[in-house]
């Protein structure tokens, strides 16, 4: 059962039924509760999703556990798990346009972005992890025993999947985040229960349909929609969940880490950021100015690595801020279905209020509003691209993650100040340095305390490159060869070898 909605350009958007995927079948929430979903561009209700309770979560985790323990899953050849992921990649590719329309309807981002960034990332990530499934390897180790008992000691390690994983995802890249959790879990032999944000669950539900079509075994992937404090917390507390992989706010990440201590779950946290964009006096401004704008405005600033603190050499401060303001003023806000739109709305009224309140606090504390600094006078949760000048380290807006199209510009006088300025934050997710000087680029890159440093670019993510944060930006890494550590544990097997009588 799918509802159809007509959107701009006469393109139909098919809305998946609001049910929970448990053990290969779709169910309503046990207590029948639902949550209304709204289009952030029009504020109109578009669908209802199921609001899972602890009872539903328990059934989903039990199913994931049963599948994980089943001989069929345990004996499945790693290459065959990879083939399932490859099959899913082909299905996402086949339906990419429809999925992109659904993402735009639910999240608000421009269709071109949903199609060419979000869906492309999802397909790439599925393929990338499909390859990893057959690359799990341990070590063979020569031991040095304390006592010579005539035997020879050897050991080896094997990488064992951790077991049932809970994947909790946010609303800024819903499809990409769901794949980011599901693909490595399956590649490395785990099973998973996914809880998408209730603000944007629709593409994850549609992905669930494709997961069934791909022939992924029942119970290997389960999807429970619902509220974080309810369904999310039940997952975090469930004793059969062995690992949590979470992307979202630092506050929720801290809560999850605290709760998971009771059952000693493995935890990967990809949290907030306050990433600096640093422009040195020798930078190529034709690239650095659009680069700084591009670091903050795409996805309406709802990007964890968004370059929200813009540090500019004082000698070029006026030129850079003028250039970024011009770009911000030219950006066209509108429905994601209008091909002319470059920025969509924020996800919700709540997010719009948060962003507006933080910008107001910045202006009250002395930041200079150079453009934007308010909501658009129209229906939908649109906030104008905003540049605030003359920021200071002690302002609330400099310290808290805004998660909106808002950048705070700050001048510096000397390259030697940058280390202290850039690191003066509780976060450590990303940073970019814009310069033509290799010495400056690499020396600064080594001084900045973040999980990723970009040079003359920003926000380039690739599943081959480890991703995660230092300090309050998170724990552990996703992507690249690091992912194997997040979803598997080494088991050491120690043996004593000795020739028998015949030897
Ligand atoms: P949250 O961190 O609260 O939400 C992220 C996910 O966690 C959602 O699926 C949410 O469910 C779930 N969740 C919430 N509480 C719990 C819990 N106790 N146990 C388990 N899961 C839980 O982010 P918000 O949506 O509240 O956004 C607030 C701010 O967080 C933003 O303004 C932004 O600063 C930051 N953020 C950062 C992101 C990033 O990529 N680093 C992504 C999203 C937000 P539900 O939505 O149902 O509450």
Coordinates of C-alpha atoms and ligand atoms in Angstrom, one line a residue:
X1 CA 0.0 0.0 0.0
X2 CA 1.6 3.2 -1.1
X3 CA 0.2 6.7 -1.2
X4 CA 1.0 8.9 -4.3
X5 CA 1.6 12.6 -4.1
X6 CA 1.9 14.9 -7.2
X7 CA 4.8 17.3 -6.9
X8 CA 6.1 20.1 -9.1
X9 CA 6.8 19.1 -12.7
X10 CA 4.0 16.5 -12.5
X11 CA 6.4 14.0 -11.0
X12 CA 4.7 11.5 -8.7
X13 CA 6.2 10.7 -5.3
X14 CA 5.4 7.3 -3.9
X15 CA 5.2 7.3 -0.1
X16 CA 6.0 4.0 1.5
X17 CA 3.4 2.7 4.0
X18 CA 4.3 3.7 7.5
X19 CA 5.1 0.4 9.0
X20 CA 7.9 -1.3 10.8
X21 CA 10.2 -3.9 9.1
X22 CA 10.7 -6.8 11.5
X23 CA 12.0 -10.2 10.4
X24 CA 11.3 -9.6 6.8
X25 CA 7.6 -8.4 7.2
X26 CA 5.9 -5.1 7.6
X27 CA 3.9 -4.4 10.8
X28 CA 2.0 -1.6 12.4
X29 CA 3.3 -0.5 15.8
X30 CA 2.0 -2.9 18.4
X31 CA 0.0 -0.1 20.2
X32 CA -1.1 1.4 16.8
X33 CA 0.6 4.7 17.5
X34 CA 1.7 6.9 14.6
X35 CA 3.7 10.1 14.0
X36 CA 2.6 12.7 11.4
X37 CA 5.3 13.6 8.8
X38 CA 5.4 17.1 7.3
X39 CA 6.9 18.5 4.1
X40 CA 9.3 21.1 5.4
X41 CA 8.9 23.3 2.3
X42 CA 5.1 23.6 2.6
X43 CA 4.4 22.6 6.3
X44 CA 1.7 20.3 4.9
X45 CA 1.2 16.8 6.3
X46 CA 2.4 14.2 3.9
X47 CA 2.2 10.8 5.7
X48 CA 2.1 9.0 9.0
X49 CA 4.9 6.7 10.2
X50 CA 4.6 4.1 12.9
X51 CA 5.7 5.1 16.4
X52 CA 7.5 2.0 17.7
X53 CA 7.5 1.3 21.4
X54 CA 9.9 -0.8 23.5
X55 CA 7.8 -3.9 22.6
X56 CA 8.3 -3.4 18.9
X57 CA 12.0 -2.7 19.4
X58 CA 12.2 -5.9 21.4
X59 CA 10.7 -7.9 18.5
X60 CA 13.1 -6.3 16.0
X61 CA 16.2 -7.0 18.2
X62 CA 15.0 -10.6 18.8
X63 CA 14.7 -11.1 15.0
X64 CA 18.1 -9.6 14.4
X65 CA 19.6 -11.8 17.1
X66 CA 17.9 -15.0 15.7
X67 CA 19.2 -14.3 12.2
X68 CA 22.7 -13.5 13.5
X69 CA 22.8 -16.8 15.4
X70 CA 21.2 -18.9 12.6
X71 CA 23.5 -21.4 10.8
X72 CA 22.4 -19.9 7.5
X73 CA 23.8 -16.5 8.4
X74 CA 26.9 -17.8 10.2
X75 CA 27.8 -20.0 7.3
X76 CA 27.0 -17.5 4.5
X77 CA 30.2 -17.0 2.5
X78 CA 31.6 -13.4 2.9
X79 CA 31.5 -13.0 -0.9
X80 CA 27.8 -13.8 -0.9
X81 CA 27.1 -11.1 1.7
X82 CA 29.0 -8.8 -0.7
X83 CA 26.8 -10.0 -3.6
X84 CA 23.7 -9.1 -1.5
X85 CA 25.0 -5.6 -1.0
X86 CA 25.9 -5.3 -4.7
X87 CA 22.3 -6.4 -5.6
X88 CA 21.0 -3.7 -3.2
X89 CA 23.3 -1.1 -4.9
X90 CA 21.8 -2.0 -8.3
X91 CA 18.2 -1.6 -6.9
X92 CA 19.0 1.8 -5.4
X93 CA 20.6 2.8 -8.7
X94 CA 17.5 1.6 -10.5
X95 CA 15.2 3.6 -8.3
X96 CA 17.5 6.5 -7.6
X97 CA 15.2 9.1 -9.2
X98 CA 12.2 8.0 -7.2
X99 CA 14.2 7.8 -4.0
X100 CA 15.6 11.2 -4.6
X101 CA 12.0 12.7 -5.0
X102 CA 11.0 11.0 -1.8
X103 CA 14.1 12.4 0.0
X104 CA 13.3 15.9 -1.3
X105 CA 9.7 15.7 -0.2
X106 CA 10.6 14.5 3.3
X107 CA 13.8 16.4 4.0
X108 CA 13.3 19.5 1.7
X109 CA 16.8 19.4 0.0
X110 CA 16.9 20.3 -3.7
X111 CA 16.1 17.3 -6.0
X112 CA 19.4 17.7 -7.8
X113 CA 21.2 17.3 -4.5
X114 CA 19.1 14.3 -3.4
X115 CA 19.8 12.6 -6.8
X116 CA 23.4 13.5 -7.4
X117 CA 24.8 13.5 -3.8
X118 CA 22.6 11.5 -1.4
X119 CA 21.6 8.7 -3.8
X120 CA 25.0 8.6 -5.4
X121 CA 26.7 8.3 -2.0
X122 CA 24.3 5.5 -1.0
X123 CA 25.1 3.5 -4.2
X124 CA 28.9 4.1 -3.8
X125 CA 28.8 3.1 -0.1
X126 CA 26.9 -0.1 -0.8
X127 CA 29.5 -1.0 -3.5
X128 CA 32.4 0.0 -1.3
X129 CA 31.3 -2.2 1.6
X130 CA 30.3 -5.1 -0.8
X131 CA 34.0 -5.3 -1.6
X132 CA 35.0 -5.3 2.1
X133 CA 32.9 -8.3 3.0
X134 CA 35.6 -10.7 1.6
X135 CA 38.6 -8.7 3.0
X136 CA 38.2 -9.7 6.7
X137 CA 41.6 -11.1 7.8
X138 CA 43.4 -11.7 11.1
X139 CA 47.0 -12.3 12.0
X140 CA 49.3 -15.3 12.6
X141 CA 51.5 -14.7 15.7
X142 CA 54.6 -16.5 17.0
X143 CA 54.5 -16.6 20.8
X144 CA 57.4 -16.6 23.3
X145 CA 56.3 -19.0 26.1
X146 CA 57.7 -18.4 29.6
X147 CA 58.5 -22.1 30.1
X148 CA 60.0 -24.4 27.5
X149 CA 57.7 -27.4 27.8
X150 CA 58.8 -28.9 24.5
X151 CA 55.9 -27.5 22.6
X152 CA 55.7 -24.8 20.0
X153 CA 53.2 -22.0 20.6
X154 CA 51.4 -20.2 17.9
X155 CA 48.4 -18.0 17.9
X156 CA 46.1 -16.4 15.3
X157 CA 43.4 -13.8 15.5
X158 CA 40.2 -13.8 13.5
X159 CA 37.9 -10.9 13.2
X160 CA 34.4 -11.8 14.6
X161 CA 31.3 -9.7 13.8
X162 CA 30.2 -8.0 17.1
X163 CA 26.6 -9.3 16.7
X164 CA 23.4 -7.2 16.6
X165 CA 24.0 -3.6 15.8
X166 CA 21.7 -0.7 16.5
X167 CA 22.0 2.1 13.9
X168 CA 20.5 5.4 14.9
X169 CA 20.4 8.0 12.2
X170 CA 19.6 11.8 11.9
X171 CA 17.6 13.7 9.4
X172 CA 20.2 15.7 7.4
X173 CA 21.3 12.8 5.1
X174 CA 18.6 10.2 5.9
X175 CA 19.2 7.7 3.1
X176 CA 23.0 8.1 3.1
X177 CA 23.1 7.6 6.9
X178 CA 21.0 4.5 6.8
X179 CA 23.3 2.9 4.2
X180 CA 26.3 4.1 6.2
X181 CA 25.1 2.0 9.1
X182 CA 23.6 -1.0 7.2
X183 CA 26.3 -1.6 4.6
X184 CA 29.2 -2.2 6.9
X185 CA 27.1 -4.1 9.4
X186 CA 26.1 -6.6 6.8
X187 CA 29.6 -6.6 5.1
X188 CA 31.3 -7.6 8.3
X189 CA 28.7 -10.3 9.2
X190 CA 26.5 -8.4 11.8
X191 CA 22.7 -8.0 11.7
X192 CA 21.1 -4.6 12.4
X193 CA 18.1 -2.7 13.7
X194 CA 17.9 0.8 12.2
X195 CA 16.0 3.7 13.9
X196 CA 15.9 6.7 11.5
X197 CA 15.0 10.2 12.8
X198 CA 11.2 10.6 13.0
X199 CA 11.8 13.9 11.1
X200 CA 12.9 12.0 7.9
X201 CA 12.2 8.3 7.8
X202 CA 10.7 7.8 4.4
X203 CA 13.7 6.8 2.3
X204 CA 14.9 4.4 5.0
X205 CA 11.5 2.7 4.8
X206 CA 11.7 2.6 1.0
X207 CA 15.2 1.2 1.3
X208 CA 13.6 -1.5 3.5
X209 CA 11.5 -2.6 0.5
X210 CA 14.6 -2.8 -1.7
X211 CA 16.3 -4.8 1.0
X212 CA 13.6 -7.4 0.8
X213 CA 13.7 -7.3 -3.0
X214 CA 17.5 -7.9 -2.9
X215 CA 16.9 -11.1 -1.0
X216 CA 18.7 -10.0 2.1
X217 CA 17.7 -12.7 4.7
X218 CA 14.7 -11.9 6.9
X219 CA 15.8 -10.3 10.2
X220 CA 19.3 -9.2 8.9
X221 CA 18.0 -5.7 8.6
X222 CA 15.1 -4.4 10.7
X223 CA 13.7 -0.9 10.6
X224 CA 11.9 0.7 13.5
X225 CA 10.6 4.2 13.1
X226 CA 9.7 6.3 16.1
X227 CA 10.8 8.8 18.7
X228 CA 14.4 8.9 20.0
X229 CA 13.4 9.0 23.6
X230 CA 11.2 6.0 23.1
X231 CA 12.3 3.6 20.3
X232 CA 15.9 4.9 20.2
X233 CA 16.3 4.6 24.0
X234 CA 14.8 1.1 24.0
X235 CA 17.4 0.0 21.4
X236 CA 20.2 1.5 23.4
X237 CA 19.1 -0.3 26.5
X238 CA 18.4 -3.7 24.9
X239 CA 20.7 -6.4 26.3
X240 CA 20.9 -8.2 22.9
X241 CA 22.2 -5.2 21.1
X242 CA 26.0 -5.5 21.1
X243 CA 26.9 -2.3 19.3
X244 CA 25.5 1.1 18.7
X245 CA 26.4 3.3 15.7
X246 CA 24.9 6.7 16.1
X247 CA 25.0 10.0 14.2
X248 CA 23.4 13.1 15.7
X249 CA 23.8 15.7 18.4
X250 CA 26.5 15.6 21.0
X251 CA 23.9 15.8 23.8
X252 CA 22.2 12.6 22.6
X253 CA 25.5 10.9 21.9
X254 CA 26.6 11.5 25.5
X255 CA 23.3 10.1 26.7
X256 CA 23.7 7.0 24.6
X257 CA 27.3 6.5 25.8
X258 CA 26.1 6.8 29.4
X259 CA 23.2 4.4 28.9
X260 CA 25.3 1.8 27.0
X261 CA 27.8 1.5 29.9
X262 CA 25.3 -0.7 31.7
X263 CA 25.5 -3.4 29.0
X264 CA 29.0 -2.5 27.9
X265 CA 28.0 -2.0 24.3
X266 CA 30.5 -1.1 21.7
X267 CA 29.7 2.5 20.6
X268 CA 30.6 4.6 17.5
X269 CA 29.5 8.2 17.8
X270 CA 29.5 10.7 14.9
X271 CA 28.4 13.9 16.6
X272 CA 28.3 17.7 16.2
X273 CA 31.0 20.1 14.9
X274 CA 32.0 23.7 14.8
X275 CA 34.5 23.3 11.9
X276 CA 36.9 26.1 11.1
X277 CA 37.4 27.3 7.5
X278 CA 40.8 29.1 7.6
X279 CA 41.8 31.5 4.8
X280 CA 45.4 32.6 4.7
X281 CA 46.7 35.8 3.1
X282 CA 48.3 33.9 0.2
X283 CA 45.1 31.8 -0.7
X284 CA 43.7 31.9 -4.2
X285 CA 40.6 34.0 -3.4
X286 CA 38.9 33.0 -6.6
X287 CA 38.7 29.5 -5.1
X288 CA 38.8 30.3 -1.4
X289 CA 35.7 32.6 -1.4
X290 CA 33.3 30.2 -3.1
X291 CA 35.0 27.4 -1.1
X292 CA 34.1 29.1 2.2
X293 CA 30.5 29.7 1.0
X294 CA 30.3 26.1 -0.1
X295 CA 31.7 24.9 3.2
X296 CA 28.6 26.3 5.1
X297 CA 25.6 26.8 2.8
X298 CA 24.8 23.4 1.1
X299 CA 22.1 21.4 2.7
X300 CA 21.1 24.7 4.3
X301 CA 24.0 24.3 6.7
X302 CA 22.7 21.1 8.1
X303 CA 26.0 19.3 7.8
X304 CA 28.0 18.1 10.7
X305 CA 31.3 19.2 9.1
X306 CA 29.9 22.6 8.0
X307 CA 32.5 25.3 8.0
X308 CA 30.7 27.5 10.5
X309 CA 33.7 29.5 11.9
X310 CA 35.4 31.4 9.2
X311 CA 38.9 32.6 10.2
X312 CA 40.3 35.1 7.7
X313 CA 43.7 36.8 7.6
X314 CA 43.0 40.4 8.6
X315 CA 44.6 41.8 5.4
X316 CA 42.0 40.1 3.2
X317 CA 39.1 40.1 5.8
X318 CA 37.0 42.7 3.9
X319 CA 37.5 41.1 0.5
X320 CA 36.6 37.6 1.7
X321 CA 33.5 38.6 3.7
X322 CA 32.2 40.8 0.8
X323 CA 32.7 37.8 -1.5
X324 CA 30.9 35.3 0.8
X325 CA 28.1 37.8 1.4
X326 CA 27.6 38.2 -2.4
X327 CA 27.3 34.5 -2.9
X328 CA 24.9 34.2 0.1
X329 CA 22.7 36.9 -1.3
X330 CA 22.5 35.2 -4.7
X331 CA 21.5 31.8 -3.4
X332 CA 17.9 31.0 -4.4
X333 CA 15.8 29.4 -1.6
X334 CA 12.7 27.4 -2.6
X335 CA 11.0 24.1 -2.9
X336 CA 13.4 21.3 -3.7
X337 CA 11.2 20.4 -6.6
X338 CA 11.8 23.8 -8.3
X339 CA 14.9 23.3 -10.5
X340 CA 15.9 26.9 -9.8
X341 CA 16.2 26.3 -6.0
X342 CA 19.7 26.1 -4.6
X343 CA 18.8 25.8 -0.9
X344 CA 15.8 24.1 0.6
X345 CA 14.2 24.7 4.0
X346 CA 15.5 23.6 7.4
X347 CA 14.0 20.3 8.6
X348 CA 11.4 21.5 11.1
X349 CA 9.9 24.4 12.9
X350 CA 11.9 23.4 15.9
X351 CA 15.2 23.6 13.9
X352 CA 14.1 27.0 12.5
X353 CA 13.5 28.3 16.0
X354 CA 16.9 27.0 17.2
X355 CA 18.8 28.6 14.3
X356 CA 17.0 31.9 14.6
X357 CA 17.6 32.0 18.4
X358 CA 21.3 31.4 18.0
X359 CA 21.6 34.1 15.3
X360 CA 19.7 36.5 17.5
X361 CA 22.1 35.7 20.4
X362 CA 25.1 36.3 18.2
X363 CA 23.8 39.8 17.1
X364 CA 22.9 40.6 20.7
X365 CA 26.5 39.7 21.8
X366 CA 27.9 42.1 19.2
X367 CA 28.3 40.1 15.9
X368 CA 27.7 42.2 12.8
X369 CA 24.9 40.9 10.5
X370 CA 26.3 41.2 7.0
X371 CA 23.4 39.4 5.3
X372 CA 20.4 37.2 6.0
X373 CA 20.0 36.8 9.8
X374 CA 16.3 35.9 9.6
X375 CA 13.7 33.6 8.2
X376 CA 12.2 34.0 4.7
X377 CA 8.8 35.5 4.6
X378 CA 7.0 32.5 3.1
X379 CA 5.5 29.2 4.1
X380 CA 8.1 26.5 5.0
X381 CA 11.0 26.5 7.3
X382 CA 13.3 28.7 5.2
X383 CA 16.2 30.6 6.8
X384 CA 18.2 33.1 4.8
X385 CA 21.9 32.3 4.2
X386 CA 23.6 34.4 6.9
X387 CA 27.0 35.9 7.3
X388 CA 27.9 37.4 10.7
X389 CA 31.0 39.5 10.9
X390 CA 33.4 40.4 13.8
X391 CA 32.7 37.2 15.7
X392 CA 34.4 36.6 19.0
X393 CA 35.4 33.3 20.7
X394 CA 33.3 34.0 23.7
X395 CA 30.0 34.3 21.9
X396 CA 27.4 31.6 22.3
X397 CA 27.1 31.3 18.5
X398 CA 30.8 30.7 18.2
X399 CA 30.6 27.9 20.8
X400 CA 27.4 26.0 19.9
X401 CA 26.6 24.1 16.7
X402 CA 24.0 26.0 14.7
X403 CA 23.2 23.5 12.0
X404 CA 21.8 26.1 9.7
X405 CA 23.1 28.3 6.9
X406 CA 25.0 30.6 9.2
X407 CA 28.7 31.5 9.2
X408 CA 30.6 33.6 11.7
X409 CA 33.6 35.5 10.3
X410 CA 36.6 36.3 12.4
X411 CA 39.9 38.1 11.5
X412 CA 43.3 36.9 12.7
X413 CA 46.6 38.8 12.5
X414 CA 49.2 36.1 12.5
X415 CA 49.4 32.5 11.3
X416 CA 50.8 31.5 14.7
X417 CA 47.4 32.4 16.3
X418 CA 45.5 29.9 14.2
X419 CA 46.3 26.8 16.3
X420 CA 44.7 28.3 19.4
X421 CA 41.8 29.9 17.6
X422 CA 40.8 26.8 15.5
X423 CA 41.1 24.5 18.5
X424 CA 39.2 26.8 20.9
X425 CA 36.1 24.6 20.7
X426 CA 34.7 21.5 22.4
X427 CA 34.3 20.0 18.9
X428 CA 36.9 18.4 16.6
X429 CA 35.2 17.1 13.5
X430 CA 36.6 18.9 10.4
X431 CA 38.6 21.9 9.3
X432 CA 39.8 23.4 6.0
X433 CA 42.9 25.5 5.2
X434 CA 43.1 27.6 2.1
X435 CA 46.6 28.6 1.1
X436 CA 49.0 28.2 -1.8
X437 CA 51.9 27.5 0.5
X438 CA 52.7 23.9 1.1
X439 CA 54.5 24.6 4.4
X440 CA 51.6 26.5 5.8
X441 CA 49.1 23.9 4.7
X442 CA 50.9 20.9 6.2
X443 CA 52.2 22.5 9.3
X444 CA 48.7 23.9 10.1
X445 CA 47.1 20.5 9.2
X446 CA 49.2 18.9 11.9
X447 CA 48.2 21.4 14.5
X448 CA 44.4 21.3 14.1
X449 CA 42.7 18.8 16.5
X450 CA 40.0 17.4 14.2
X451 CA 39.2 14.0 12.6
X452 CA 39.6 15.5 9.1
X453 CA 41.6 18.4 7.7
X454 CA 40.9 19.5 4.1
X455 CA 43.4 21.6 2.2
X456 CA 41.9 23.9 -0.5
X457 CA 38.6 22.1 -0.3
X458 CA 36.0 21.3 2.3
X459 CA 33.4 18.6 3.0
X460 CA 34.9 16.1 0.6
X461 CA 33.7 12.7 2.1
X462 CA 34.6 9.4 0.6
X463 CA 33.9 6.0 2.0
X464 CA 37.5 5.1 1.5
X465 CA 38.7 7.8 3.9
X466 CA 38.2 7.3 7.7
X467 CA 35.6 9.7 9.1
X468 CA 34.9 10.8 12.7
X469 CA 35.8 13.3 15.3
X470 CA 38.0 14.1 18.3
X471 CA 36.8 15.7 21.6
X472 CA 33.0 16.1 21.8
X473 CA 32.6 15.4 18.0
X474 CA 32.6 11.7 18.7
X475 CA 34.1 8.3 19.3
X476 CA 35.6 5.9 16.7
X477 CA 35.7 6.1 13.0
X478 CA 33.4 5.1 10.1
X479 CA 34.6 4.4 6.5
X480 CA 37.8 3.1 5.2
X481 CA 39.8 0.3 6.7
X482 CA 38.9 1.7 10.2
X483 CA 35.3 0.4 9.7
X484 CA 36.3 -3.1 10.2
X485 CA 37.3 -2.3 13.8
X486 CA 34.0 -0.7 14.5
X487 CA 31.9 -3.8 13.5
X488 CA 34.2 -6.7 14.4
X489 CA 36.3 -7.8 17.4
X490 CA 39.5 -9.8 17.3
X491 CA 39.4 -13.3 18.8
X492 CA 42.8 -14.7 19.7
X493 CA 43.2 -18.5 19.3
X494 CA 46.3 -19.9 21.1
X495 CA 47.6 -23.3 20.3
X496 CA 50.4 -25.6 21.5
X497 CA 51.9 -27.7 18.7
X498 CA 54.0 -30.8 19.2
X499 CA 54.9 -33.7 16.9
X500 CA 53.2 -37.0 17.9
X501 CA 55.1 -40.2 18.5
X502 CA 55.5 -40.8 14.8
X503 CA 57.4 -37.5 14.5
Ligands
LIG1 P1 19.4 14.1 17.9 O1 20.8 13.8 18.2 O2 18.5 14.2 19.1 O3 18.8 13.0 16.9 C1 19.5 12.1 16.2 C2 18.9 10.7 16.3 O4 18.9 10.2 17.6 C3 17.4 10.6 15.9 O5 17.1 9.4 15.3 C4 16.7 10.7 17.3 O6 15.4 10.3 17.2 C5 17.6 9.8 18.1 N1 17.5 10.0 19.5 C6 17.2 11.0 20.3 N2 17.2 10.8 21.6 C7 17.6 9.5 21.7 C8 17.9 8.6 22.8 N3 17.7 9.0 24.1 N4 18.3 7.3 22.5 C9 18.5 6.9 21.3 N5 18.2 7.7 20.2 C10 17.8 9.0 20.4 O7 19.3 15.4 17.0 P2 18.1 16.4 16.8 O8 17.2 15.9 15.7 O9 17.4 16.7 18.1 O10 18.8 17.7 16.3 C11 19.3 18.7 17.3 C12 20.7 19.1 16.9 O11 21.6 18.0 16.8 C13 20.8 19.9 15.6 O12 20.5 21.2 15.7 C14 22.3 19.7 15.3 O13 23.0 20.7 16.0 C15 22.6 18.3 15.9 N6 22.6 17.3 14.8 C16 23.8 16.8 14.4 C17 23.9 15.9 13.4 C18 25.2 15.4 12.8 O14 25.2 15.0 11.7 N7 26.3 15.5 13.6 C19 22.7 15.4 12.7 C20 21.4 15.8 13.3 C21 21.5 16.8 14.3 P3 14.3 11.5 17.1 O15 14.6 12.2 15.9 O16 13.1 10.6 17.0 O17 14.3 12.2 18.4

